[in-house]
Amino acid sequence: MKRFGVSLEDNLLDELDDLVQRHKLPNRSQAIRYLIRRNLTKEQWETNRIVSGCIVLVYDHHKRDLVNKAIDIQHKYQTQVLSSQHVHLDHDNCLETIALKGKASDLKALADQLIGLKGMKHGELVMSTLG
Ligand code: NI
C-alpha cells in the first residue's frame, strides 16, 4: 500500500465526507478506493471489456409465454450465463437471479431482452467487474 497526498477544494472535500457518512465508510481513503473502483468498473462496461454482472427479474410464472421466452433467450446466451437461481416468492411471483460473465455489450443485450419482455414486473442489471 502506498500513501499520497491529495489536494481538494473545500466543497469537494465536504462531498467526500458526505459520501463517507452515507456509505458508512471507515475513512476518506476507503471512500477514494470506492470511487476509483466504481469508476474503473463503469469504464470496463463503457469500453466493452469482459465483465461480470447479475440480472434480477420478478415475474408471474402463470404467464407461460413470458417464461418460455425468458428461457429461450437465456439459451441463446448460454456462454454468458454462469448460473441462475429461481425462488418462488408467493403463489404468483418468482424471483430469478442470473449470474453473468462476458463482453459488456452481450450482457447488456441479454438484459435488455429479458427486462423488456412483455409482462416482466421488474428487471435490473447489476454491472460488476472481474476484479
Ligand atoms: Ni417460481
Tab-separated table of C-alpha atoms and ligand atoms in Angstrom:
chain	number	residue	atom	x	y	z
A	1	MET	CA	0.000	0.000	0.000
A	2	LYS	CA	1.298	3.442	-0.981
A	3	ARG	CA	0.369	6.782	0.568
A	4	PHE	CA	-0.010	10.025	-1.345
A	5	GLY	CA	-1.344	13.490	-0.606
A	6	VAL	CA	-4.485	14.767	-2.292
A	7	SER	CA	-5.471	18.439	-2.578
A	8	LEU	CA	-9.193	19.129	-2.814
A	9	GLU	CA	-11.355	22.236	-2.865
A	10	ASP	CA	-13.385	22.691	0.337
A	11	ASN	CA	-16.714	21.860	-1.310
A	12	LEU	CA	-15.321	18.697	-2.911
A	13	LEU	CA	-13.890	17.601	0.434
A	14	ASP	CA	-17.348	18.185	2.002
A	15	GLU	CA	-18.840	15.963	-0.716
A	16	LEU	CA	-16.251	13.277	0.061
A	17	ASP	CA	-17.050	13.430	3.777
A	18	ASP	CA	-20.783	13.210	2.960
A	19	LEU	CA	-20.053	10.062	0.958
A	20	VAL	CA	-18.064	8.593	3.877
A	21	GLN	CA	-21.086	9.173	6.141
A	22	ARG	CA	-23.754	7.988	3.690
A	23	HIS	CA	-21.956	4.721	2.908
A	24	LYS	CA	-20.690	4.315	6.482
A	25	LEU	CA	-17.114	4.048	5.223
A	26	PRO	CA	-14.349	3.970	7.877
A	27	ASN	CA	-12.348	6.887	6.420
A	28	ARG	CA	-11.603	9.075	3.389
A	29	SER	CA	-9.055	6.606	1.967
A	30	GLN	CA	-11.721	3.920	1.766
A	31	ALA	CA	-14.050	6.434	0.079
A	32	ILE	CA	-11.422	7.235	-2.575
A	33	ARG	CA	-10.798	3.495	-3.184
A	34	TYR	CA	-14.551	3.000	-3.536
A	35	LEU	CA	-14.842	5.823	-6.095
A	36	ILE	CA	-11.828	4.634	-8.142
A	37	ARG	CA	-13.080	1.035	-8.269
A	38	ARG	CA	-16.593	2.135	-9.175
A	39	ASN	CA	-15.240	4.322	-11.962
A	40	LEU	CA	-12.983	1.551	-13.313
A	41	THR	CA	-15.955	-0.816	-13.429
A	42	LYS	CA	-18.026	1.802	-15.260
A	43	GLU	CA	-15.211	2.260	-17.808
A	44	GLN	CA	-14.949	-1.501	-18.355
A	45	TRP	CA	-18.631	-1.559	-19.285
A	46	GLU	CA	-18.361	1.537	-21.490
A	47	THR	CA	-15.356	0.153	-23.400
A	48	ASN	CA	-16.969	-3.280	-23.888
A	49	ARG	CA	-14.487	-5.312	-21.854
A	50	ILE	CA	-15.065	-8.753	-20.335
A	51	VAL	CA	-17.080	-8.076	-17.194
A	52	SER	CA	-19.380	-9.812	-14.754
A	53	GLY	CA	-22.887	-8.955	-13.715
A	54	CYS	CA	-26.194	-10.147	-12.465
A	55	ILE	CA	-29.754	-9.773	-13.725
A	56	VAL	CA	-32.649	-9.735	-11.249
A	57	LEU	CA	-36.105	-10.494	-12.603
A	58	VAL	CA	-39.536	-10.669	-10.988
A	59	TYR	CA	-42.408	-12.171	-12.952
A	60	ASP	CA	-45.644	-14.102	-12.665
A	61	HIS	CA	-44.953	-17.725	-13.596
A	62	HIS	CA	-48.544	-18.170	-14.798
A	63	LYS	CA	-47.551	-16.093	-17.823
A	64	ARG	CA	-46.238	-19.133	-19.685
A	65	ASP	CA	-45.405	-17.210	-22.830
A	66	LEU	CA	-43.090	-14.918	-20.862
A	67	VAL	CA	-41.465	-17.842	-19.025
A	68	ASN	CA	-40.808	-19.717	-22.292
A	69	LYS	CA	-39.370	-16.645	-23.976
A	70	ALA	CA	-37.102	-15.933	-20.977
A	71	ILE	CA	-35.735	-19.495	-21.188
A	72	ASP	CA	-35.208	-19.277	-24.973
A	73	ILE	CA	-33.296	-16.005	-24.579
A	74	GLN	CA	-31.055	-17.425	-21.843
A	75	HIS	CA	-30.232	-20.441	-24.004
A	76	LYS	CA	-29.078	-18.097	-26.792
A	77	TYR	CA	-26.597	-16.642	-24.286
A	78	GLN	CA	-25.514	-19.935	-22.728
A	79	THR	CA	-21.820	-18.998	-22.870
A	80	GLN	CA	-22.510	-15.812	-20.879
A	81	VAL	CA	-24.968	-17.256	-18.332
A	82	LEU	CA	-22.961	-18.804	-15.471
A	83	SER	CA	-25.893	-19.777	-13.293
A	84	SER	CA	-29.457	-18.862	-12.494
A	85	GLN	CA	-31.433	-19.177	-9.308
A	86	HIS	CA	-35.207	-19.295	-9.181
A	87	VAL	CA	-37.098	-18.538	-5.974
A	88	HIS	CA	-40.890	-18.764	-5.578
A	89	LEU	CA	-41.817	-15.525	-3.792
A	90	ASP	CA	-45.511	-16.306	-3.332
A	91	HIS	CA	-48.355	-18.052	-5.167
A	92	ASP	CA	-47.844	-15.992	-8.340
A	93	ASN	CA	-44.453	-14.316	-8.289
A	94	CYS	CA	-40.992	-15.660	-8.971
A	95	LEU	CA	-37.621	-14.013	-8.366
A	96	GLU	CA	-34.835	-15.025	-10.697
A	97	THR	CA	-31.181	-14.020	-10.373
A	98	ILE	CA	-28.897	-14.741	-13.322
A	99	ALA	CA	-25.115	-14.524	-12.876
A	100	LEU	CA	-23.213	-13.442	-15.988
A	101	LYS	CA	-19.717	-13.138	-17.395
A	102	GLY	CA	-18.782	-11.932	-20.874
A	103	LYS	CA	-18.444	-8.934	-23.169
A	104	ALA	CA	-20.317	-5.965	-21.747
A	105	SER	CA	-22.320	-5.484	-24.958
A	106	ASP	CA	-23.543	-9.107	-24.876
A	107	LEU	CA	-24.576	-8.870	-21.226
A	108	LYS	CA	-26.430	-5.614	-21.899
A	109	ALA	CA	-28.198	-7.117	-24.919
A	110	LEU	CA	-29.256	-10.141	-22.872
A	111	ALA	CA	-30.505	-7.937	-20.018
A	112	ASP	CA	-32.441	-5.681	-22.405
A	113	GLN	CA	-34.197	-8.661	-23.979
A	114	LEU	CA	-35.169	-10.216	-20.636
A	115	ILE	CA	-36.161	-6.993	-18.879
A	116	GLY	CA	-38.098	-5.859	-21.965
A	117	LEU	CA	-40.267	-8.986	-22.145
A	118	LYS	CA	-43.994	-8.190	-22.109
A	119	GLY	CA	-45.333	-8.784	-18.604
A	120	MET	CA	-41.981	-8.596	-16.771
A	121	LYS	CA	-42.772	-6.957	-13.408
A	122	HIS	CA	-39.249	-5.876	-12.545
A	123	GLY	CA	-35.819	-6.243	-14.061
A	124	GLU	CA	-32.432	-4.858	-13.192
A	125	LEU	CA	-28.897	-5.374	-14.454
A	126	VAL	CA	-26.143	-5.038	-11.859
A	127	MET	CA	-22.947	-4.151	-13.702
A	128	SER	CA	-19.944	-5.594	-11.903
A	129	THR	CA	-16.354	-6.463	-12.709
A	130	LEU	CA	-13.966	-9.404	-12.843
A	131	GLY	CA	-11.937	-7.652	-10.177
B	1	NI	NI	-41.399	-19.787	-9.143
